[in-house]
Coordinates of C-alpha atoms and ligand atoms in Angstrom, one line a residue:
X11 CA 104.8 149.5 119.7
X12 CA 105.6 150.1 123.4
X13 CA 108.9 150.1 125.3
X14 CA 109.7 147.7 128.2
X15 CA 112.6 147.7 130.5
X16 CA 113.7 145.5 133.5
X17 CA 116.6 145.6 136.0
X18 CA 118.3 143.4 138.5
X19 CA 121.2 144.9 140.5
X20 CA 122.4 147.1 143.3
X21 CA 121.5 150.5 141.8
X22 CA 118.4 152.5 142.6
X23 CA 116.0 150.4 140.7
X24 CA 113.3 153.1 140.1
X25 CA 115.9 155.5 138.7
X26 CA 117.4 152.9 136.3
X27 CA 113.9 152.0 135.1
X28 CA 112.8 155.7 134.6
X29 CA 116.1 156.4 132.8
X30 CA 115.6 153.5 130.5
X31 CA 112.0 154.5 129.8
X32 CA 113.1 158.0 128.8
X33 CA 115.3 156.5 126.1
X34 CA 112.4 154.4 124.9
X35 CA 109.8 157.1 124.8
X36 CA 110.1 157.3 121.0
X37 CA 108.4 153.8 121.0
X38 CA 105.3 155.1 122.6
X39 CA 104.3 157.8 125.1
X40 CA 100.7 157.8 126.1
X41 CA 101.2 156.3 129.5
X42 CA 104.0 154.8 131.6
X43 CA 104.6 152.8 134.8
X44 CA 107.0 150.8 136.9
X45 CA 106.8 147.9 139.3
X46 CA 109.5 147.6 142.0
X47 CA 109.9 145.5 145.0
X48 CA 109.7 147.2 148.4
X49 CA 109.6 145.3 151.7
X50 CA 109.0 142.1 149.9
X51 CA 105.9 143.4 148.0
X52 CA 105.6 144.5 144.4
X53 CA 104.8 148.3 144.4
X54 CA 103.3 149.6 141.2
X55 CA 103.3 153.3 140.1
X56 CA 101.6 154.0 136.7
X57 CA 99.7 156.7 135.0
X58 CA 98.4 158.1 131.7
X59 CA 100.4 160.8 130.2
X60 CA 104.1 161.5 129.6
X61 CA 106.9 160.0 131.6
X62 CA 107.5 163.2 133.4
X63 CA 104.1 162.8 135.1
X64 CA 105.3 159.4 136.4
X65 CA 108.6 160.9 137.5
X66 CA 106.8 163.5 139.5
X67 CA 104.7 160.9 141.1
X68 CA 107.6 158.8 142.2
X69 CA 109.9 161.7 143.3
X70 CA 111.0 161.2 146.9
X71 CA 109.9 157.6 147.1
X72 CA 112.6 155.0 148.0
X73 CA 112.0 151.4 147.1
X74 CA 114.4 149.0 148.8
X75 CA 114.0 146.3 146.1
X76 CA 116.8 145.4 143.6
X77 CA 114.5 144.1 140.9
X78 CA 112.0 146.0 138.8
X79 CA 110.2 146.4 135.4
X80 CA 109.0 149.4 133.5
X81 CA 106.8 150.3 130.5
X82 CA 106.1 153.2 128.2
X83 CA 102.9 152.6 126.2
X84 CA 101.6 153.1 122.7
X85 CA 98.0 152.0 123.1
X86 CA 96.6 149.3 120.8
X87 CA 93.9 147.8 123.0
X88 CA 92.3 150.2 125.4
X89 CA 92.5 153.9 125.6
X90 CA 95.4 155.7 127.4
X91 CA 94.4 155.8 131.1
X92 CA 95.8 155.0 134.5
X93 CA 94.0 151.6 134.5
X94 CA 95.3 150.6 131.1
X95 CA 98.9 151.7 131.8
X96 CA 101.4 148.9 132.4
X97 CA 102.6 147.1 134.6
X98 CA 99.6 145.0 135.1
X99 CA 99.4 143.0 138.4
X100 CA 97.2 140.0 139.2
X101 CA 97.7 138.2 142.5
X102 CA 101.5 138.1 143.0
X103 CA 102.5 138.6 139.3
X104 CA 103.3 141.8 137.6
X105 CA 103.8 142.1 133.8
X106 CA 104.9 144.6 131.2
X107 CA 104.2 143.7 127.6
X108 CA 105.1 145.0 124.1
X109 CA 103.0 143.3 121.4
X110 CA 99.5 142.1 120.7
X111 CA 97.7 139.1 122.3
X112 CA 95.4 137.9 119.6
X113 CA 93.3 135.6 121.7
X114 CA 92.9 137.8 124.8
X115 CA 89.1 137.9 124.6
X116 CA 88.6 134.1 125.0
X117 CA 91.4 134.0 127.6
X118 CA 89.7 136.8 129.5
X119 CA 86.4 134.9 129.5
X120 CA 88.1 131.7 130.6
X121 CA 89.8 133.5 133.5
X122 CA 86.6 135.4 134.5
X123 CA 84.9 132.0 134.8
X124 CA 87.6 131.1 137.3
X125 CA 86.7 134.1 139.4
X126 CA 89.3 136.5 138.0
X127 CA 88.4 140.2 138.0
X128 CA 89.8 142.5 135.4
X129 CA 90.6 146.2 136.0
X130 CA 91.7 147.2 132.5
X131 CA 90.7 147.1 128.8
X132 CA 94.1 145.8 127.8
X133 CA 95.1 142.5 126.2
X134 CA 98.1 142.4 128.5
X135 CA 96.2 141.9 131.8
X136 CA 95.3 138.3 130.8
X137 CA 99.0 137.4 130.9
X138 CA 99.4 138.4 134.6
X139 CA 96.2 136.6 135.6
X140 CA 97.1 133.5 133.6
X141 CA 100.6 133.1 135.2
X142 CA 99.2 133.8 138.6
X143 CA 96.5 131.2 138.1
X144 CA 99.0 128.5 137.3
X145 CA 101.1 129.5 140.4
X146 CA 98.0 129.1 142.5
X147 CA 97.6 125.6 141.1
X148 CA 101.1 124.8 142.5
X149 CA 103.4 125.5 139.5
X150 CA 106.7 127.2 140.1
X151 CA 107.1 130.7 138.5
X152 CA 109.1 129.4 135.6
X153 CA 106.7 126.5 134.9
X154 CA 103.7 128.9 135.3
X155 CA 105.2 131.2 132.7
X156 CA 105.8 128.2 130.3
X157 CA 102.2 127.0 130.8
X158 CA 100.8 130.5 130.2
X159 CA 102.9 131.0 127.0
X160 CA 101.4 127.8 125.7
X161 CA 97.9 129.3 125.9
X162 CA 98.8 132.7 124.5
X163 CA 98.7 133.5 120.8
X164 CA 100.2 136.7 119.4
X165 CA 103.3 138.7 119.7
X166 CA 105.0 139.6 123.0
X167 CA 108.1 140.9 124.7
X168 CA 107.5 140.4 128.4
X169 CA 109.0 141.5 131.7
X170 CA 107.6 139.4 134.6
X171 CA 108.0 139.8 138.4
X172 CA 106.7 137.4 141.1
X173 CA 106.2 138.3 144.8
X174 CA 107.3 134.8 145.8
X175 CA 110.8 135.3 144.3
X176 CA 111.8 138.9 145.0
X177 CA 115.2 138.8 143.3
X178 CA 114.0 137.2 140.1
X179 CA 113.0 138.7 136.7
X180 CA 111.9 136.8 133.7
X181 CA 112.0 138.1 130.1
X182 CA 110.2 136.4 127.2
X183 CA 110.4 137.2 123.5
X184 CA 108.1 136.3 120.6
X185 CA 108.0 138.5 117.6
X186 CA 108.4 141.8 119.6
X187 CA 112.0 142.8 120.2
X188 CA 113.9 142.1 123.5
X189 CA 117.5 142.6 124.3
X190 CA 119.4 141.6 127.5
X191 CA 122.2 143.8 128.9
X192 CA 124.9 142.3 131.0
X193 CA 126.7 144.7 133.4
X194 CA 129.1 144.2 136.4
X195 CA 126.9 142.3 138.8
X196 CA 123.7 143.7 137.2
X197 CA 121.4 142.7 134.4
X198 CA 118.9 144.5 132.2
X199 CA 116.1 143.6 129.7
X200 CA 114.7 146.2 127.2
X201 CA 112.8 146.5 124.0
X202 CA 115.7 148.2 122.4
X203 CA 119.4 149.0 122.9
X204 CA 119.1 152.7 123.8
X205 CA 117.5 152.0 127.2
X206 CA 120.6 150.1 128.4
X207 CA 123.5 151.6 126.5
X208 CA 124.6 154.0 129.3
X209 CA 125.1 151.0 131.6
X210 CA 126.7 148.4 129.4
X211 CA 127.8 147.6 125.9
X212 CA 127.4 143.8 126.3
X213 CA 124.2 142.5 124.9
X214 CA 122.4 139.3 124.3
X215 CA 119.9 139.5 121.5
X216 CA 116.9 137.2 122.2
X217 CA 115.3 135.2 119.5
X218 CA 111.6 134.2 119.2
X219 CA 110.5 131.5 121.7
X220 CA 113.3 132.3 124.2
X221 CA 113.2 133.2 127.9
X222 CA 115.7 134.7 130.2
X223 CA 115.8 134.0 133.9
X224 CA 117.7 136.7 135.8
X225 CA 118.5 136.8 139.6
X226 CA 121.3 138.2 141.7
X227 CA 122.9 134.8 141.3
X228 CA 123.2 135.1 137.5
X229 CA 121.5 134.7 134.2
X230 CA 120.2 131.7 132.3
X231 CA 118.4 131.3 128.9
X232 CA 115.8 128.8 127.9
X233 CA 113.5 127.8 125.1
X234 CA 109.7 127.5 125.5
X235 CA 110.1 123.8 126.3
X236 CA 112.1 124.8 129.4
X237 CA 115.4 123.5 128.0
X238 CA 118.5 125.6 128.8
X239 CA 120.1 127.1 125.7
X240 CA 123.4 128.8 125.1
X241 CA 123.4 132.5 124.1
X242 CA 126.4 134.5 122.9
X243 CA 126.9 138.0 124.4
X244 CA 127.8 140.6 121.8
X245 CA 129.5 144.0 122.1
X246 CA 127.6 147.0 120.7
X247 CA 129.6 150.2 119.8
X248 CA 126.7 152.4 118.8
X249 CA 126.3 156.0 120.2
X250 CA 123.1 156.5 122.1
X251 CA 121.7 158.6 119.2
X252 CA 122.5 155.9 116.7
X253 CA 120.9 153.4 119.0
X254 CA 117.6 155.3 119.1
X255 CA 117.5 155.1 115.4
X256 CA 118.3 151.4 115.6
X257 CA 121.6 152.0 113.8
X258 CA 119.8 153.7 110.9
X259 CA 121.0 157.2 109.8
X260 CA 117.5 158.7 110.1
X261 CA 114.2 157.8 111.7
X262 CA 112.6 157.8 108.3
X263 CA 114.9 155.1 107.0
X264 CA 114.3 153.1 110.2
X265 CA 110.6 153.4 109.7
X266 CA 110.8 152.4 106.0
X267 CA 112.6 149.2 107.1
X268 CA 110.0 148.7 109.9
X269 CA 107.2 148.4 107.4
X270 CA 107.1 144.6 107.2
X271 CA 106.7 144.5 111.0
X272 CA 104.1 147.3 110.9
X273 CA 102.0 145.4 108.3
X274 CA 102.3 142.1 110.3
X275 CA 101.1 143.9 113.4
X276 CA 98.2 145.7 111.6
X277 CA 97.1 142.4 110.0
X278 CA 97.3 140.4 113.3
X279 CA 94.0 138.8 114.1
X280 CA 92.2 140.6 111.3
X281 CA 92.4 138.2 108.3
X282 CA 90.9 134.7 108.3
X283 CA 92.3 132.6 105.5
X284 CA 90.0 129.7 106.4
X285 CA 86.9 132.0 106.1
X286 CA 88.3 133.9 103.2
X287 CA 87.2 137.0 105.1
X288 CA 88.5 139.7 107.3
X289 CA 87.3 140.8 110.8
X290 CA 87.5 143.9 112.8
X291 CA 86.7 143.4 116.5
X292 CA 86.3 147.2 116.6
X293 CA 83.4 147.2 114.1
X294 CA 80.0 145.8 115.1
X295 CA 78.6 146.2 111.6
X296 CA 76.6 143.2 110.2
X297 CA 75.5 142.7 106.6
X298 CA 72.4 144.8 107.0
X299 CA 74.5 147.7 108.2
X300 CA 76.8 147.5 105.2
X301 CA 73.8 147.2 102.8
X302 CA 72.6 150.6 104.2
X303 CA 75.6 152.5 102.6
X304 CA 74.7 153.8 99.2
X305 CA 77.9 155.8 98.9
X306 CA 81.2 156.2 100.8
X307 CA 83.3 159.4 101.2
X308 CA 87.0 158.9 101.9
X309 CA 88.4 162.1 103.3
X310 CA 92.1 162.8 104.1
X311 CA 95.1 165.1 103.5
X312 CA 98.6 164.6 102.1
X313 CA 99.8 161.0 102.0
X314 CA 96.7 159.8 103.7
X315 CA 94.7 161.3 100.8
X316 CA 96.8 159.1 98.5
X317 CA 95.8 156.1 100.6
X318 CA 92.2 157.3 100.2
X319 CA 92.6 157.3 96.4
X320 CA 93.8 153.7 96.5
X321 CA 90.9 153.0 98.9
X322 CA 88.4 154.2 96.2
X323 CA 89.7 151.5 93.8
X324 CA 89.7 148.8 96.5
X325 CA 86.2 149.5 97.9
X326 CA 84.5 150.0 94.5
X327 CA 86.4 147.0 93.1
X328 CA 85.5 144.6 95.8
X329 CA 82.1 145.9 97.0
X330 CA 80.7 147.9 94.1
X331 CA 79.7 150.7 96.5
X332 CA 80.3 154.1 94.8
X333 CA 83.2 155.9 96.5
X334 CA 84.5 159.5 96.4
X335 CA 87.9 160.3 97.7
X336 CA 88.3 164.0 98.7
X337 CA 90.9 166.2 100.2
X338 CA 89.8 167.4 103.6
X339 CA 90.3 171.1 102.9
X340 CA 88.2 170.9 99.7
X341 CA 85.5 168.6 101.1
X342 CA 84.5 170.8 104.0
X343 CA 83.9 173.9 101.8
X344 CA 81.9 172.4 99.0
X345 CA 78.7 171.8 100.9
X346 CA 79.0 168.0 100.3
X347 CA 75.8 166.0 99.8
X348 CA 75.8 163.6 102.8
X349 CA 73.3 161.7 104.9
X350 CA 72.7 158.5 106.8
X351 CA 73.3 156.3 103.7
X352 CA 76.6 157.9 103.1
X353 CA 79.4 156.5 105.2
X354 CA 82.2 158.9 105.8
X355 CA 85.7 157.4 106.3
X356 CA 88.4 159.8 107.6
X357 CA 92.0 158.6 107.2
X358 CA 94.7 160.2 109.3
X359 CA 97.9 159.0 110.8
X360 CA 97.9 161.6 113.6
X361 CA 94.2 161.9 114.1
X362 CA 94.8 165.6 114.6
X363 CA 94.8 167.1 111.1
X364 CA 92.6 170.1 111.2
X365 CA 91.1 169.8 107.7
X366 CA 90.3 166.1 108.1
X367 CA 88.8 166.7 111.5
X368 CA 86.6 169.5 110.2
X369 CA 85.5 167.3 107.3
X370 CA 84.5 164.5 109.7
X371 CA 82.5 167.0 111.8
X372 CA 80.8 168.3 108.7
X373 CA 79.9 164.7 107.8
X374 CA 78.4 164.1 111.3
X375 CA 76.5 167.4 111.2
X376 CA 74.9 166.2 108.0
X377 CA 73.9 162.9 109.5
X378 CA 76.6 160.6 108.0
X379 CA 77.8 157.6 110.0
X380 CA 81.6 158.0 110.4
X381 CA 84.6 155.7 110.6
X382 CA 88.2 156.8 111.3
X383 CA 91.3 154.9 110.1
X384 CA 93.9 156.2 112.5
X385 CA 97.3 155.4 114.0
X386 CA 97.0 157.2 117.3
X387 CA 94.7 155.7 119.9
X388 CA 92.2 158.2 121.4
X389 CA 93.3 161.0 119.1
X390 CA 90.7 163.7 118.3
X391 CA 89.6 162.0 115.1
X392 CA 89.3 158.6 116.9
X393 CA 87.2 160.2 119.6
X394 CA 85.0 162.2 117.2
X395 CA 84.2 159.2 115.0
X396 CA 81.4 156.7 115.5
X397 CA 83.8 153.9 114.8
X398 CA 87.6 153.7 114.6
X399 CA 90.0 151.1 113.1
X400 CA 93.6 151.5 114.3
X401 CA 96.6 151.0 112.2
X402 CA 99.3 149.5 114.4
X403 CA 102.4 151.1 112.9
X404 CA 103.6 152.4 116.2
X405 CA 104.9 156.0 116.6
X406 CA 106.1 157.5 113.4
X407 CA 108.9 160.0 114.2
X408 CA 109.9 161.0 110.6
X409 CA 107.7 163.8 109.3
X410 CA 107.3 162.0 106.0
X411 CA 104.7 159.3 106.3
X412 CA 105.9 155.9 105.4
X413 CA 104.9 152.9 107.6
X414 CA 101.6 154.6 108.4
X415 CA 100.8 154.9 104.7
X416 CA 101.3 151.2 104.0
X417 CA 99.3 150.2 107.1
X418 CA 96.4 152.5 106.0
X419 CA 96.5 150.6 102.7
X420 CA 96.3 147.3 104.5
X421 CA 93.3 148.5 106.6
X422 CA 91.5 149.7 103.4
X423 CA 92.2 146.4 101.7
X424 CA 90.8 144.4 104.7
X425 CA 87.8 146.7 104.9
X426 CA 87.1 146.5 101.2
X427 CA 87.3 142.7 101.3
X428 CA 85.0 142.6 104.2
X429 CA 82.5 144.7 102.4
X430 CA 82.8 142.7 99.2
X431 CA 82.3 139.4 101.1
X432 CA 79.4 140.9 103.1
X433 CA 77.6 142.2 100.0
X434 CA 78.1 139.0 98.0
X435 CA 80.5 140.4 95.4
X436 CA 83.4 138.3 96.6
X437 CA 83.1 134.5 97.1
X438 CA 84.8 132.7 100.0
X439 CA 87.3 131.3 97.5
X440 CA 88.1 134.7 96.1
X441 CA 88.5 136.1 99.6
X442 CA 90.7 133.2 100.5
X443 CA 92.9 133.7 97.5
X444 CA 93.3 137.5 98.2
X445 CA 94.1 136.9 101.9
X446 CA 96.8 134.3 100.9
X447 CA 98.4 137.0 98.7
X448 CA 98.0 139.6 101.5
X449 CA 99.7 137.4 104.0
X450 CA 102.8 137.1 101.7
X451 CA 103.1 140.9 101.5
X452 CA 105.4 141.4 104.6
X453 CA 107.9 138.8 103.2
X454 CA 107.7 140.5 99.8
X455 CA 108.4 143.8 101.4
X456 CA 111.6 142.4 103.0
X457 CA 112.7 141.3 99.5
X458 CA 112.3 144.8 98.1
X459 CA 114.2 146.3 101.1
X460 CA 117.1 144.0 100.3
X461 CA 117.4 145.7 96.9
X462 CA 117.7 149.1 98.6
X463 CA 121.4 149.6 97.4
X464 CA 120.2 149.5 93.8
X465 CA 117.7 152.2 94.5
X466 CA 120.5 154.3 96.2
X467 CA 122.5 154.0 92.9
X468 CA 119.6 155.3 90.9
X469 CA 119.2 158.2 93.3
X470 CA 122.9 159.0 92.8
X471 CA 122.5 158.9 89.0
X472 CA 119.7 161.4 88.9
X473 CA 120.7 163.6 91.7
X474 CA 121.3 166.7 89.6
X475 CA 117.7 166.7 88.1
X476 CA 115.7 169.7 88.9
X477 CA 112.2 168.2 88.1
X478 CA 110.7 164.8 88.1
X479 CA 107.5 163.5 86.6
X480 CA 105.8 160.4 88.2
X481 CA 103.3 158.5 86.1
X482 CA 100.8 155.8 87.0
X483 CA 97.5 154.4 85.9
X484 CA 94.5 153.1 87.6
X485 CA 95.1 151.9 91.2
X486 CA 98.8 152.8 90.7
X487 CA 98.1 156.5 89.9
X488 CA 97.8 157.4 93.6
X489 CA 101.3 155.9 94.0
X490 CA 102.6 158.3 91.4
X491 CA 101.2 161.1 93.5
X492 CA 102.7 159.6 96.6
X493 CA 106.2 159.1 95.0
X494 CA 106.2 162.7 93.9
X495 CA 105.1 164.0 97.3
X496 CA 107.8 162.0 99.1
X497 CA 110.5 163.4 96.7
X498 CA 109.5 167.0 97.0
X499 CA 108.8 167.0 100.7
X500 CA 112.1 165.7 101.9
X501 CA 114.6 166.5 99.0
X502 CA 113.0 169.8 97.9
X503 CA 113.3 168.7 94.3
X504 CA 110.2 169.6 92.3
X505 CA 108.1 166.5 91.3
X506 CA 104.7 166.0 89.9
X507 CA 102.5 162.9 89.9
X508 CA 100.2 162.5 86.9
X509 CA 97.9 159.9 85.4
X510 CA 100.0 158.3 82.7
X511 CA 97.1 158.6 80.2
X512 CA 97.0 162.4 80.8
X513 CA 100.6 163.0 79.7
X514 CA 99.6 163.7 76.1
X515 CA 97.2 166.4 77.4
X516 CA 100.0 168.7 78.4
X517 CA 102.9 167.4 80.5
X518 CA 104.4 165.7 77.5
X519 CA 105.6 169.2 76.5
X520 CA 107.9 169.0 79.6
X521 CA 109.7 165.9 78.5
X522 CA 113.4 166.3 77.7
X523 CA 116.7 164.7 78.7
X524 CA 116.8 166.7 81.9
X525 CA 113.6 165.5 83.4
X526 CA 113.5 161.9 84.7
X527 CA 110.2 160.2 84.5
X528 CA 109.3 157.6 87.1
X529 CA 106.7 155.2 85.6
X530 CA 104.8 152.7 87.6
X531 CA 104.3 149.8 85.3
X532 CA 103.4 146.7 87.3
X533 CA 101.4 143.9 85.7
X534 CA 97.7 144.8 85.5
X535 CA 94.9 145.5 83.0
X536 CA 96.4 148.8 81.9
X537 CA 100.0 147.6 81.6
X538 CA 100.1 147.8 77.8
X539 CA 98.8 151.4 77.9
X540 CA 101.6 152.3 80.3
X541 CA 104.2 150.7 78.0
X542 CA 102.9 153.0 75.3
X543 CA 103.3 156.0 77.6
X544 CA 106.9 154.9 78.3
X545 CA 107.6 154.8 74.5
X546 CA 106.1 158.3 74.2
X547 CA 108.6 159.6 76.8
X548 CA 111.5 157.8 75.2
X549 CA 110.6 159.1 71.7
X550 CA 111.1 162.6 73.1
X551 CA 114.5 161.9 74.7
X552 CA 113.1 161.4 78.2
X553 CA 114.8 159.2 80.8
X554 CA 112.6 156.5 82.3
X555 CA 112.9 154.9 85.7
X556 CA 110.3 152.1 85.7
X557 CA 108.8 150.2 88.7
X558 CA 107.7 146.8 87.3
X559 CA 106.8 143.3 88.3
X560 CA 109.5 140.7 88.8
X561 CA 108.1 138.4 86.1
X562 CA 108.2 141.2 83.5
X563 CA 110.5 140.2 80.6
X564 CA 109.5 143.0 78.3
X565 CA 110.2 146.3 80.0
X566 CA 113.9 146.2 80.8
X567 CA 114.9 147.0 77.2
X568 CA 112.5 149.9 77.0
X569 CA 113.7 151.9 80.0
X570 CA 116.8 153.5 81.4
X571 CA 116.5 152.1 84.9
X572 CA 114.3 149.4 86.4
X573 CA 113.2 148.6 89.9
X574 CA 111.4 145.3 90.3
X575 CA 108.8 144.4 92.9
X576 CA 107.6 140.8 93.6
X577 CA 104.5 139.7 91.6
X578 CA 101.3 140.2 93.5
X579 CA 97.6 140.9 93.0
X580 CA 97.1 144.3 91.3
X581 CA 95.1 145.5 94.4
X582 CA 98.1 144.7 96.6
X583 CA 100.8 146.3 94.4
X584 CA 100.4 149.7 95.9
X585 CA 101.6 148.4 99.3
X586 CA 104.8 147.1 97.7
X587 CA 105.3 150.0 95.3
X588 CA 105.4 152.4 98.3
X589 CA 108.8 151.1 99.4
X590 CA 110.9 151.8 96.3
X591 CA 109.2 155.2 96.0
X592 CA 110.0 156.0 99.6
X593 CA 113.6 154.8 99.2
X594 CA 114.3 156.8 96.0
X595 CA 113.1 160.0 97.7
X596 CA 115.0 159.1 100.9
X597 CA 118.4 158.5 99.2
X598 CA 118.1 161.6 97.0
X599 CA 117.3 163.7 100.1
X600 CA 120.2 162.1 102.0
X601 CA 122.6 162.8 99.2
X602 CA 121.4 166.4 99.0
X603 CA 121.9 166.7 102.8
X604 CA 118.4 167.9 103.6
X605 CA 116.9 167.4 107.1
X606 CA 115.2 164.2 106.2
X607 CA 113.4 163.6 109.5
X608 CA 112.3 167.2 109.8
X609 CA 112.1 168.8 106.4
X610 CA 111.9 172.6 106.2
X611 CA 108.4 174.2 106.7
X612 CA 106.7 170.8 107.5
X613 CA 105.1 169.5 110.7
X614 CA 104.3 165.9 111.5
X615 CA 100.7 166.9 112.1
X616 CA 99.0 169.9 110.5
X617 CA 96.7 170.9 113.3
X618 CA 95.8 174.3 111.8
X619 CA 93.9 175.2 108.6
Ligands
LIG229 C1 103.2 163.1 104.1 O1 104.5 162.4 104.2 C2 103.1 164.2 105.2 N1 103.6 163.7 106.4 C3 101.7 164.8 105.1 O2 101.3 164.9 103.8 C4 100.7 164.0 105.9 O3 100.4 162.8 105.2 C5 99.4 164.8 106.0 O4 99.7 166.0 106.7 C6 98.2 164.1 106.7 O5 98.6 163.8 108.0 P1 97.7 162.8 108.8 O6 97.7 161.5 108.1 O7 98.3 162.7 110.2 O8 96.3 163.3 108.8

């Protein structure tokens, strides 16, 4: 998730761009850059690092142009570096891009064969070369953009400059957000409202497959067939702070609602329904490599550890490779038995968690091959691992992990399926069926999010409770742990996650009318056992809030409150279950008035032991 901004107007273009990028830094901040006209040429200033570094670099420079584009980066393809920073210029075209070009490798090869030389590792650079190529063949800028879009697959919000038309800026939207600001004799494009709000409150919200052509003469909108289309300007009355949270009250709530998009981005280009298989361009393993692994160690902390526990079920279930899931701080001190046939997978959103990093280094010291599943490109964990697969959740501002957790589950699912297919435990048909269900998950997540008001009512109903018990079985047990962690870390209400079958070995003594019990009871092979656990709680006067499958016609009369999730494969249920658990915790914390985005005593990344 990056931030792009563009400007056409009489103000100091570089200043407007930098100001806009500052307001978009929450979308990504590992490198930044601008492209501005000066004496008829496009001047580019870009570098790795924070925006302040770019500001220092530009200080004192005066560009005479009235058109420019800017970018703040959250790396997905290519490490943070000056060369990989946007804008990317090829010939007379400069581009800034937010999104993922799925077919950038074949396009890169195609363009190289036509003599094009690439200077970055990014997917974005192919866009500037492609447009420039069509212009060289005689197309106008607008037609060259349309021709290039016809070749590109993936998601993009683009800002495009052309040296041949120095007062023109083109914006394009497909799946990544893009808004247009209309001021007095000036125009803006941006990934998000905050970048433009200080200059205007009149916006046009672009839809997928639309382009905007801006010049000092005015603004026009088109579809990808090049046909002019009408677009209705709207007035936005948000404050700048509200705008940064996309109108949500907290970053955490915004990030909970971003999860369908985060899953789509993480899935992009990695699941082949036709082959019934998954692919990671980052992993060069073939079947013989995978056959080498006799055991897999999944190491993580906190919420990422809960993802590791789900990963154990997924990998063992699909590939039959034995898996241990361990907490980083425990693993590193128990003299673990490792070696070259033991793959160590470290899972970390930040890639900077000290205990997880130390566990990874212990694994390397003992000769284990290592793989990181991480959300931050070039983080310490990513650099220390032999291999890395990135989640593409974008920056997560809320301290409580939400979208990064579900994208970790998606990567673990894809990896498990790959291992299962490679080792012959999953047929192509089985793989295809699983992928078809996986592809539906983002839509199903949207359905659950629509039911958020019902979850808010449940939160209100149990607000006075002092203790909660969360129960789950099998692959859903880690979600009981995660639900309990979410509640305690942001609302400060005590909560415990427990295997449902363990209740009679102690926790059942806690059950009374004062302690709500959240039970995860989606359809799977242990559903009947979970129903019995629910009855054990009810028989002792306990209150039960159940999370169940939409098709369940039994459970509603057995529980006090019911949250339904769409039917899916049991191995995909954890991804859907995360949302109601996050929302329940969020609404309770919000009602209690705690600092949801920065709960007391917590840090987003625990970089110390
Ligand atoms: C969970 O909501 C917390 N943010 C915390 O438990 C977190 O998951 C843990 O500190 C691990 O962080 P990491 O994923 O960045 O390694």
